Amino acid sequence: MKNNIFPFPLDTSFLDKAIQNAGVDLNIISIRELTRLVDELSLHHGIDFFRFEFGIPGLKAERIGPEEEIRVLTNDEMLPSTYPPFDGIPRLKKAAALFVKKFLNIEVFPENCIPTIGAMQGGFISQAIAGRRREGYDTILYLDPGFPVNKLQTKFLGLKAESVDLYDYRGTKLLNRLDQIFSSRKIGGLLWSSPNNPTWTCLKEKELEGIGNLLTEYDVIGIEDSAYLGMDFRVNYGIPGEPPFQPTVSRYTDNYFIIISSSKIFSYAGQRVALTVISPGLMDRRYPNLKRYYNTDILGRAFIHGGIYPTTAGVPQTPQHALAALFEAACNGKYDFLKKACKYGERARRAKEIFLSHGFNLLYDDDFGEPIADGFYFTIFRGKMTGGELLYQMLLFGIAGIPLRITGTVREGVRICVSLLNENQFDELKKRVSALDEFLG
Amino acid sequence: MKNNIFPFPLDTSFLDKAIQNAGVDLNIISIRELTRLVDELSLHHGIDFFRFEFGIPGLKAERIGPEEEIRVLTNDEMLPSTYPPFDGIPRLKKAAALFVKKFLNIEVFPENCIPTIGAMQGGFISQAIAGRRREGYDTILYLDPGFPVNKLQTKFLGLKAESVDLYDYRGTKLLNRLDQIFSSRKIGGLLWSSPNNPTWTCLKEKELEGIGNLLTEYDVIGIEDSAYLGMDFRVNYGIPGEPPFQPTVSRYTDNYFIIISSSKIFSYAGQRVALTVISPGLMDRRYPNLKRYYNTDILGRAFIHGGIYPTTAGVPQTPQHALAALFEAACNGKYDFLKKACKYGERARRAKEIFLSHGFNLLYDDDFGEPIADGFYFTIFRGKMTGGELLYQMLLFGIAGIPLRITGTVREGVRICVSLLNENQFDELKKRVSALDEFLG
């Protein structure tokens, strides 16, 4: 932070004008619109903001990935002249199956491991399959709050979305609610992330067991977004092949896709490479309705040849090698990726402390009886302010974050992402939050 | 080709069994199924086939691309830790606008140049926009024959497809036919490639002018697939900034997307990086129906934030630098990409000669009054045989190709792709084609 004098609160007139010019409502502003607004404020006032709105990695990529890509690109025999296989390069498929064994303790085959262009493509095609398998079962049910772009995917695909809020439903209550909604016979897929974006709640093994049973009973596909795999830092999930293992629904049902992103766990967002694991029990299953969209009724083929092929014709070659090398290094213990990612937990702990000691509260504070863990995100609220009202005041003190309404909850608050916080910024954060606290009274 | 004795025709019993086991019909076999069948035959008989079914680059990538990626990956300040901008890195957008100016002689801005994951993603999103802008206008019209996977995209998107065969319609007749179909008010987009896959017909400037006028009149979006940009080798389109320029519809209408692939012109298929140019006149146009799918009614935003974002969240970073470097080198004259690609024309000329002097004919032989050019593909037929029947006989002589029915024509024949043909294979090709000719009598 470069400013010497303390210029907060900022002048409201410029903010008001900027909001008006952009035609946005802070309660439902999208991340992208917010980013533009914060850029504008930052530039106008000559102030660095705390960019808590970005859900992006704040750590540097390990050299393992780039080195591997360089190795391949240097080799004239491996020039990327021709198309990658649509279902991924064999080396990555093999490394992925091993990674899943070592860190989730489930048995899948290389053929079940499908590289995708980021978790984004994995989620997109997973929904396109889950929501189109059976006529009428065209709704994706979300365990909310969640990542807003997943809902944009649902919309792109012309599917419908429904929501269950984890604030109201956990444990048996959650299972009963799912049972009730599934029995409406409209749900094709159930999508969640655990740890959860934006609240950092983590589903318990018992909940996943119940969810798995229901997925099987109603033939709904669970889409388990493991973007933050192993990042519940209350537990060390980081020793390959040793318990405890990351909780996963895949232990309890054949009806799952698991989406593993390299963006957060490996800080490799820039090369857009991820993995979808298709349950071995789902791979060869036939659903005649798929033929309407993918020229095949076999689920695994529909995913690969009806999904990956017509959207991107596969995943770039050298990032696949990078991801393979990262998986390999994680499996053989040479790269303790969770030890590195632990920094996010430490940043969250310290940032929470600052907010909580200055009149803010955690919104999603309860993780099924335990305090919420420290991780990538947390959610705050203040009194009866809406998310947009709170964000407005925060912006006057050089702090951004995303209002929760866009994540699918009716509760009012703001998501804070700590990934970009640096050691030398906590004092400044404390000063601003404390001044904001005084200002709000 | 490793075999010393001449083992053709192969035994029909194995081929019959393989066809039966795969449950395929050679008249409508997909490229992927055919590839699997040919692999099986090749392995069983210990014979190398002429893999004319693959439409893949047969040249090595220039070192320009890999070197650029290595440069970026080596630089610790440019590590691909975080997300690329959804609309592409500024350097590539700038280089793309220059490339389009130098080789198509049209004026677009960097903001109109959107990198995609291969031309595949460009075509996918282009259709998703063109076919969803206006209620009811949900049909993509194809100038056929064409690339079968474009139709798979139409199907994925839940859109409808119609077809006009270039065999029957060229020049004024084509324009009249388009006028007639457009006036049905169902057509959202018109998709073609020129040079055309699979026939290598090339639309004339006059035809494109007429098409452009009709696109404007009926507000249909032209999706111009320039996968083989400049590869009509009868003309030298390869001098940057100098006429003649590749014919393009963009001179005659604001209603266009141009899709430029790096796979064929730069032999860079493996890194899946391409470009879609959105017409500057289309970028800010509003269509309320887009809101149903993309949270915005502005076409350019719908493409980027409603299309690129929820499918892949952008294009991998380092391949974008590679493509930028290739565009830059092409523009400043350091890399004469069409001179290199000329080899395909030479291969086509010699391969055609062999087929034509042995009882085969070109199916699409007439390019609006001129002989068809020599390029990546050509189409053959023989007597009254269907494409599947001809393919069956070709396979017995170790030659593959794709039956034309899957490309959207009712005419019977086989597409030959010459990209993988090497200098030392022409003698063997001649032997096999000549033996096949004798065998068919």
JSON list of C-alpha atoms in Angstrom, two decimals, chain B residues 71-234:
[
{"chain": "B", "resi": 71, "resn": "ARG", "atom": "CA", "xyz": [10.41, -17.70, -23.04]},
{"chain": "B", "resi": 72, "resn": "VAL", "atom": "CA", "xyz": [7.27, -16.97, -21.03]},
{"chain": "B", "resi": 73, "resn": "LEU", "atom": "CA", "xyz": [7.49, -20.12, -18.92]},
{"chain": "B", "resi": 74, "resn": "THR", "atom": "CA", "xyz": [11.10, -19.38, -18.07]},
{"chain": "B", "resi": 75, "resn": "ASN", "atom": "CA", "xyz": [10.30, -15.91, -16.76]},
{"chain": "B", "resi": 76, "resn": "ASP", "atom": "CA", "xyz": [9.43, -16.06, -13.09]},
{"chain": "B", "resi": 77, "resn": "GLU", "atom": "CA", "xyz": [7.53, -12.80, -13.38]},
{"chain": "B", "resi": 78, "resn": "MET", "atom": "CA", "xyz": [5.20, -14.33, -15.98]},
{"chain": "B", "resi": 79, "resn": "LEU", "atom": "CA", "xyz": [4.37, -17.59, -14.21]},
{"chain": "B", "resi": 80, "resn": "PRO", "atom": "CA", "xyz": [0.90, -18.77, -15.19]},
{"chain": "B", "resi": 81, "resn": "SER", "atom": "CA", "xyz": [-0.38, -18.69, -11.60]},
{"chain": "B", "resi": 82, "resn": "THR", "atom": "CA", "xyz": [-3.47, -16.68, -12.20]},
{"chain": "B", "resi": 83, "resn": "TYR", "atom": "CA", "xyz": [-6.32, -16.54, -14.69]},
{"chain": "B", "resi": 84, "resn": "PRO", "atom": "CA", "xyz": [-5.91, -15.15, -18.18]},
{"chain": "B", "resi": 85, "resn": "PRO", "atom": "CA", "xyz": [-8.26, -12.28, -19.11]},
{"chain": "B", "resi": 86, "resn": "PHE", "atom": "CA", "xyz": [-11.45, -13.87, -20.47]},
{"chain": "B", "resi": 87, "resn": "ASP", "atom": "CA", "xyz": [-11.17, -11.86, -23.67]},
{"chain": "B", "resi": 88, "resn": "GLY", "atom": "CA", "xyz": [-7.51, -12.69, -24.23]},
{"chain": "B", "resi": 89, "resn": "ILE", "atom": "CA", "xyz": [-4.10, -11.20, -23.44]},
{"chain": "B", "resi": 90, "resn": "PRO", "atom": "CA", "xyz": [-3.63, -7.69, -24.87]},
{"chain": "B", "resi": 91, "resn": "ARG", "atom": "CA", "xyz": [-0.57, -8.67, -26.89]},
{"chain": "B", "resi": 92, "resn": "LEU", "atom": "CA", "xyz": [-2.45, -11.37, -28.79]},
{"chain": "B", "resi": 93, "resn": "LYS", "atom": "CA", "xyz": [-5.46, -9.17, -29.37]},
{"chain": "B", "resi": 94, "resn": "LYS", "atom": "CA", "xyz": [-3.23, -6.50, -30.87]},
{"chain": "B", "resi": 95, "resn": "ALA", "atom": "CA", "xyz": [-1.28, -8.96, -33.04]},
{"chain": "B", "resi": 96, "resn": "ALA", "atom": "CA", "xyz": [-4.54, -10.52, -34.21]},
{"chain": "B", "resi": 97, "resn": "ALA", "atom": "CA", "xyz": [-6.00, -7.19, -35.36]},
{"chain": "B", "resi": 98, "resn": "LEU", "atom": "CA", "xyz": [-2.81, -6.53, -37.29]},
{"chain": "B", "resi": 99, "resn": "PHE", "atom": "CA", "xyz": [-2.85, -10.02, -38.86]},
{"chain": "B", "resi": 100, "resn": "VAL", "atom": "CA", "xyz": [-6.44, -9.51, -39.99]},
{"chain": "B", "resi": 101, "resn": "LYS", "atom": "CA", "xyz": [-5.47, -6.16, -41.51]},
{"chain": "B", "resi": 102, "resn": "LYS", "atom": "CA", "xyz": [-2.41, -7.54, -43.28]},
{"chain": "B", "resi": 103, "resn": "PHE", "atom": "CA", "xyz": [-3.95, -10.72, -44.68]},
{"chain": "B", "resi": 104, "resn": "LEU", "atom": "CA", "xyz": [-7.67, -9.96, -45.03]},
{"chain": "B", "resi": 105, "resn": "ASN", "atom": "CA", "xyz": [-7.33, -6.20, -45.46]},
{"chain": "B", "resi": 106, "resn": "ILE", "atom": "CA", "xyz": [-10.14, -5.43, -43.05]},
{"chain": "B", "resi": 107, "resn": "GLU", "atom": "CA", "xyz": [-10.06, -3.01, -40.13]},
{"chain": "B", "resi": 108, "resn": "VAL", "atom": "CA", "xyz": [-10.92, -4.39, -36.73]},
{"chain": "B", "resi": 109, "resn": "PHE", "atom": "CA", "xyz": [-9.80, -3.41, -33.26]},
{"chain": "B", "resi": 110, "resn": "PRO", "atom": "CA", "xyz": [-7.98, -5.54, -30.69]},
{"chain": "B", "resi": 111, "resn": "GLU", "atom": "CA", "xyz": [-11.22, -5.67, -28.65]},
{"chain": "B", "resi": 112, "resn": "ASN", "atom": "CA", "xyz": [-12.90, -7.47, -31.57]},
{"chain": "B", "resi": 113, "resn": "CYS", "atom": "CA", "xyz": [-10.27, -10.23, -31.56]},
{"chain": "B", "resi": 114, "resn": "ILE", "atom": "CA", "xyz": [-11.16, -12.95, -29.08]},
{"chain": "B", "resi": 115, "resn": "PRO", "atom": "CA", "xyz": [-8.77, -15.87, -28.53]},
{"chain": "B", "resi": 116, "resn": "THR", "atom": "CA", "xyz": [-10.50, -19.25, -28.19]},
{"chain": "B", "resi": 117, "resn": "ILE", "atom": "CA", "xyz": [-9.53, -22.84, -27.40]},
{"chain": "B", "resi": 118, "resn": "GLY", "atom": "CA", "xyz": [-9.06, -23.82, -31.00]},
{"chain": "B", "resi": 119, "resn": "ALA", "atom": "CA", "xyz": [-11.45, -22.91, -33.77]},
{"chain": "B", "resi": 120, "resn": "MET", "atom": "CA", "xyz": [-13.70, -25.45, -32.10]},
{"chain": "B", "resi": 121, "resn": "GLN", "atom": "CA", "xyz": [-14.58, -23.18, -29.20]},
{"chain": "B", "resi": 122, "resn": "GLY", "atom": "CA", "xyz": [-14.94, -20.26, -31.61]},
{"chain": "B", "resi": 123, "resn": "GLY", "atom": "CA", "xyz": [-17.45, -22.18, -33.71]},
{"chain": "B", "resi": 124, "resn": "PHE", "atom": "CA", "xyz": [-19.28, -23.42, -30.66]},
{"chain": "B", "resi": 125, "resn": "ILE", "atom": "CA", "xyz": [-19.80, -19.99, -29.14]},
{"chain": "B", "resi": 126, "resn": "SER", "atom": "CA", "xyz": [-20.46, -18.35, -32.50]},
{"chain": "B", "resi": 127, "resn": "GLN", "atom": "CA", "xyz": [-23.34, -20.77, -33.05]},
{"chain": "B", "resi": 128, "resn": "ALA", "atom": "CA", "xyz": [-24.52, -20.31, -29.45]},
{"chain": "B", "resi": 129, "resn": "ILE", "atom": "CA", "xyz": [-24.81, -16.58, -30.11]},
{"chain": "B", "resi": 130, "resn": "ALA", "atom": "CA", "xyz": [-26.06, -16.64, -33.70]},
{"chain": "B", "resi": 131, "resn": "GLY", "atom": "CA", "xyz": [-28.76, -19.22, -32.97]},
{"chain": "B", "resi": 132, "resn": "ARG", "atom": "CA", "xyz": [-30.04, -17.64, -29.76]},
{"chain": "B", "resi": 133, "resn": "ARG", "atom": "CA", "xyz": [-30.24, -13.95, -30.56]},
{"chain": "B", "resi": 134, "resn": "ARG", "atom": "CA", "xyz": [-33.82, -13.89, -31.67]},
{"chain": "B", "resi": 135, "resn": "GLU", "atom": "CA", "xyz": [-36.61, -16.18, -30.65]},
{"chain": "B", "resi": 136, "resn": "GLY", "atom": "CA", "xyz": [-37.49, -18.61, -33.41]},
{"chain": "B", "resi": 137, "resn": "TYR", "atom": "CA", "xyz": [-34.32, -17.91, -35.38]},
{"chain": "B", "resi": 138, "resn": "ASP", "atom": "CA", "xyz": [-32.73, -21.04, -34.01]},
{"chain": "B", "resi": 139, "resn": "THR", "atom": "CA", "xyz": [-31.49, -22.76, -37.15]},
{"chain": "B", "resi": 140, "resn": "ILE", "atom": "CA", "xyz": [-27.91, -22.78, -38.41]},
{"chain": "B", "resi": 141, "resn": "LEU", "atom": "CA", "xyz": [-27.75, -23.01, -42.18]},
{"chain": "B", "resi": 142, "resn": "TYR", "atom": "CA", "xyz": [-24.73, -24.82, -43.62]},
{"chain": "B", "resi": 143, "resn": "LEU", "atom": "CA", "xyz": [-23.07, -24.42, -46.99]},
{"chain": "B", "resi": 144, "resn": "ASP", "atom": "CA", "xyz": [-22.40, -28.13, -47.36]},
{"chain": "B", "resi": 145, "resn": "PRO", "atom": "CA", "xyz": [-20.59, -30.42, -47.49]},
{"chain": "B", "resi": 146, "resn": "GLY", "atom": "CA", "xyz": [-18.79, -29.41, -44.30]},
{"chain": "B", "resi": 147, "resn": "PHE", "atom": "CA", "xyz": [-16.96, -30.40, -41.15]},
{"chain": "B", "resi": 148, "resn": "PRO", "atom": "CA", "xyz": [-19.25, -32.90, -39.36]},
{"chain": "B", "resi": 149, "resn": "VAL", "atom": "CA", "xyz": [-18.35, -31.68, -35.87]},
{"chain": "B", "resi": 150, "resn": "ASN", "atom": "CA", "xyz": [-19.92, -28.26, -36.54]},
{"chain": "B", "resi": 151, "resn": "LYS", "atom": "CA", "xyz": [-23.22, -30.10, -36.77]},
{"chain": "B", "resi": 152, "resn": "LEU", "atom": "CA", "xyz": [-22.47, -31.88, -33.51]},
{"chain": "B", "resi": 153, "resn": "GLN", "atom": "CA", "xyz": [-22.09, -28.40, -31.97]},
{"chain": "B", "resi": 154, "resn": "THR", "atom": "CA", "xyz": [-25.49, -27.41, -33.32]},
{"chain": "B", "resi": 155, "resn": "LYS", "atom": "CA", "xyz": [-26.91, -30.53, -31.72]},
{"chain": "B", "resi": 156, "resn": "PHE", "atom": "CA", "xyz": [-25.16, -29.91, -28.39]},
{"chain": "B", "resi": 157, "resn": "LEU", "atom": "CA", "xyz": [-26.69, -26.45, -28.32]},
{"chain": "B", "resi": 158, "resn": "GLY", "atom": "CA", "xyz": [-30.18, -27.75, -29.03]},
{"chain": "B", "resi": 159, "resn": "LEU", "atom": "CA", "xyz": [-30.30, -25.73, -32.27]},
{"chain": "B", "resi": 160, "resn": "LYS", "atom": "CA", "xyz": [-31.53, -26.93, -35.65]},
{"chain": "B", "resi": 161, "resn": "ALA", "atom": "CA", "xyz": [-29.49, -27.39, -38.83]},
{"chain": "B", "resi": 162, "resn": "GLU", "atom": "CA", "xyz": [-30.33, -26.87, -42.50]},
{"chain": "B", "resi": 163, "resn": "SER", "atom": "CA", "xyz": [-28.20, -27.38, -45.54]},
{"chain": "B", "resi": 164, "resn": "VAL", "atom": "CA", "xyz": [-27.48, -26.01, -49.00]},
{"chain": "B", "resi": 165, "resn": "ASP", "atom": "CA", "xyz": [-25.20, -28.14, -51.15]},
{"chain": "B", "resi": 166, "resn": "LEU", "atom": "CA", "xyz": [-22.49, -26.22, -53.00]},
{"chain": "B", "resi": 167, "resn": "TYR", "atom": "CA", "xyz": [-22.64, -28.89, -55.71]},
{"chain": "B", "resi": 168, "resn": "ASP", "atom": "CA", "xyz": [-26.05, -27.61, -56.74]},
{"chain": "B", "resi": 169, "resn": "TYR", "atom": "CA", "xyz": [-25.78, -23.95, -55.84]},
{"chain": "B", "resi": 170, "resn": "ARG", "atom": "CA", "xyz": [-23.06, -21.49, -56.77]},
{"chain": "B", "resi": 171, "resn": "GLY", "atom": "CA", "xyz": [-23.13, -17.85, -57.85]},
{"chain": "B", "resi": 172, "resn": "THR", "atom": "CA", "xyz": [-26.53, -16.27, -58.42]},
{"chain": "B", "resi": 173, "resn": "LYS", "atom": "CA", "xyz": [-28.23, -19.60, -57.93]},
{"chain": "B", "resi": 174, "resn": "LEU", "atom": "CA", "xyz": [-26.67, -19.84, -54.46]},
{"chain": "B", "resi": 175, "resn": "LEU", "atom": "CA", "xyz": [-27.73, -16.29, -53.56]},
{"chain": "B", "resi": 176, "resn": "ASN", "atom": "CA", "xyz": [-31.28, -16.91, -54.72]},
{"chain": "B", "resi": 177, "resn": "ARG", "atom": "CA", "xyz": [-31.46, -20.06, -52.69]},
{"chain": "B", "resi": 178, "resn": "LEU", "atom": "CA", "xyz": [-30.14, -18.28, -49.56]},
{"chain": "B", "resi": 179, "resn": "ASP", "atom": "CA", "xyz": [-32.62, -15.48, -50.07]},
{"chain": "B", "resi": 180, "resn": "GLN", "atom": "CA", "xyz": [-35.40, -18.02, -50.22]},
{"chain": "B", "resi": 181, "resn": "ILE", "atom": "CA", "xyz": [-34.29, -19.85, -47.06]},
{"chain": "B", "resi": 182, "resn": "PHE", "atom": "CA", "xyz": [-33.53, -16.65, -45.10]},
{"chain": "B", "resi": 183, "resn": "SER", "atom": "CA", "xyz": [-37.02, -15.40, -45.86]},
{"chain": "B", "resi": 184, "resn": "SER", "atom": "CA", "xyz": [-38.38, -18.32, -43.86]},
{"chain": "B", "resi": 185, "resn": "ARG", "atom": "CA", "xyz": [-37.23, -16.31, -40.79]},
{"chain": "B", "resi": 186, "resn": "LYS", "atom": "CA", "xyz": [-35.78, -19.29, -38.98]},
{"chain": "B", "resi": 187, "resn": "ILE", "atom": "CA", "xyz": [-32.09, -18.84, -39.75]},
{"chain": "B", "resi": 188, "resn": "GLY", "atom": "CA", "xyz": [-29.88, -17.34, -37.03]},
{"chain": "B", "resi": 189, "resn": "GLY", "atom": "CA", "xyz": [-26.49, -18.13, -38.56]},
{"chain": "B", "resi": 190, "resn": "LEU", "atom": "CA", "xyz": [-24.94, -19.20, -41.86]},
{"chain": "B", "resi": 191, "resn": "LEU", "atom": "CA", "xyz": [-21.81, -21.32, -41.55]},
{"chain": "B", "resi": 192, "resn": "TRP", "atom": "CA", "xyz": [-19.26, -22.15, -44.22]},
{"chain": "B", "resi": 193, "resn": "SER", "atom": "CA", "xyz": [-15.57, -22.78, -44.73]},
{"chain": "B", "resi": 194, "resn": "SER", "atom": "CA", "xyz": [-13.65, -21.47, -47.72]},
{"chain": "B", "resi": 195, "resn": "PRO", "atom": "CA", "xyz": [-11.48, -23.17, -48.84]},
{"chain": "B", "resi": 196, "resn": "ASN", "atom": "CA", "xyz": [-14.05, -25.80, -48.05]},
{"chain": "B", "resi": 197, "resn": "ASN", "atom": "CA", "xyz": [-13.54, -28.95, -46.05]},
{"chain": "B", "resi": 198, "resn": "PRO", "atom": "CA", "xyz": [-14.03, -31.52, -47.61]},
{"chain": "B", "resi": 199, "resn": "THR", "atom": "CA", "xyz": [-14.26, -30.38, -51.26]},
{"chain": "B", "resi": 200, "resn": "TRP", "atom": "CA", "xyz": [-11.74, -27.51, -51.40]},
{"chain": "B", "resi": 201, "resn": "THR", "atom": "CA", "xyz": [-14.18, -25.32, -53.32]},
{"chain": "B", "resi": 202, "resn": "CYS", "atom": "CA", "xyz": [-13.48, -21.63, -52.71]},
{"chain": "B", "resi": 203, "resn": "LEU", "atom": "CA", "xyz": [-16.21, -19.01, -52.61]},
{"chain": "B", "resi": 204, "resn": "LYS", "atom": "CA", "xyz": [-15.64, -16.11, -54.99]},
{"chain": "B", "resi": 205, "resn": "GLU", "atom": "CA", "xyz": [-15.52, -12.49, -53.88]},
{"chain": "B", "resi": 206, "resn": "LYS", "atom": "CA", "xyz": [-18.75, -11.89, -55.84]},
{"chain": "B", "resi": 207, "resn": "GLU", "atom": "CA", "xyz": [-20.53, -14.69, -54.01]},
{"chain": "B", "resi": 208, "resn": "LEU", "atom": "CA", "xyz": [-19.32, -13.37, -50.66]},
{"chain": "B", "resi": 209, "resn": "GLU", "atom": "CA", "xyz": [-20.56, -9.92, -51.58]},
{"chain": "B", "resi": 210, "resn": "GLY", "atom": "CA", "xyz": [-24.01, -11.31, -52.30]},
{"chain": "B", "resi": 211, "resn": "ILE", "atom": "CA", "xyz": [-23.96, -13.38, -49.12]},
{"chain": "B", "resi": 212, "resn": "GLY", "atom": "CA", "xyz": [-22.91, -10.32, -47.12]},
{"chain": "B", "resi": 213, "resn": "ASN", "atom": "CA", "xyz": [-25.82, -8.30, -48.47]},
{"chain": "B", "resi": 214, "resn": "LEU", "atom": "CA", "xyz": [-28.27, -11.05, -47.58]},
{"chain": "B", "resi": 215, "resn": "LEU", "atom": "CA", "xyz": [-26.81, -11.41, -44.06]},
{"chain": "B", "resi": 216, "resn": "THR", "atom": "CA", "xyz": [-27.39, -7.69, -43.51]},
{"chain": "B", "resi": 217, "resn": "GLU", "atom": "CA", "xyz": [-30.85, -7.71, -45.04]},
{"chain": "B", "resi": 218, "resn": "TYR", "atom": "CA", "xyz": [-32.12, -10.59, -42.91]},
{"chain": "B", "resi": 219, "resn": "ASP", "atom": "CA", "xyz": [-29.92, -9.96, -39.85]},
{"chain": "B", "resi": 220, "resn": "VAL", "atom": "CA", "xyz": [-28.35, -13.41, -40.07]},
{"chain": "B", "resi": 221, "resn": "ILE", "atom": "CA", "xyz": [-24.79, -13.83, -38.74]},
{"chain": "B", "resi": 222, "resn": "GLY", "atom": "CA", "xyz": [-22.25, -15.25, -41.16]},
{"chain": "B", "resi": 223, "resn": "ILE", "atom": "CA", "xyz": [-19.84, -17.63, -39.44]},
{"chain": "B", "resi": 224, "resn": "GLU", "atom": "CA", "xyz": [-16.84, -17.72, -41.75]},
{"chain": "B", "resi": 225, "resn": "ASP", "atom": "CA", "xyz": [-14.60, -20.61, -40.85]},
{"chain": "B", "resi": 226, "resn": "SER", "atom": "CA", "xyz": [-11.15, -19.64, -42.13]},
{"chain": "B", "resi": 227, "resn": "ALA", "atom": "CA", "xyz": [-9.38, -22.77, -40.96]},
{"chain": "B", "resi": 228, "resn": "TYR", "atom": "CA", "xyz": [-7.57, -22.85, -44.31]},
{"chain": "B", "resi": 229, "resn": "LEU", "atom": "CA", "xyz": [-6.98, -19.13, -44.64]},
{"chain": "B", "resi": 230, "resn": "GLY", "atom": "CA", "xyz": [-5.00, -18.28, -47.76]},
{"chain": "B", "resi": 231, "resn": "MET", "atom": "CA", "xyz": [-4.63, -21.92, -48.76]},
{"chain": "B", "resi": 232, "resn": "ASP", "atom": "CA", "xyz": [-6.22, -21.52, -52.21]},
{"chain": "B", "resi": 233, "resn": "PHE", "atom": "CA", "xyz": [-2.78, -21.91, -53.74]},
{"chain": "B", "resi": 234, "resn": "ARG", "atom": "CA", "xyz": [-3.89, -20.76, -57.21]}
]
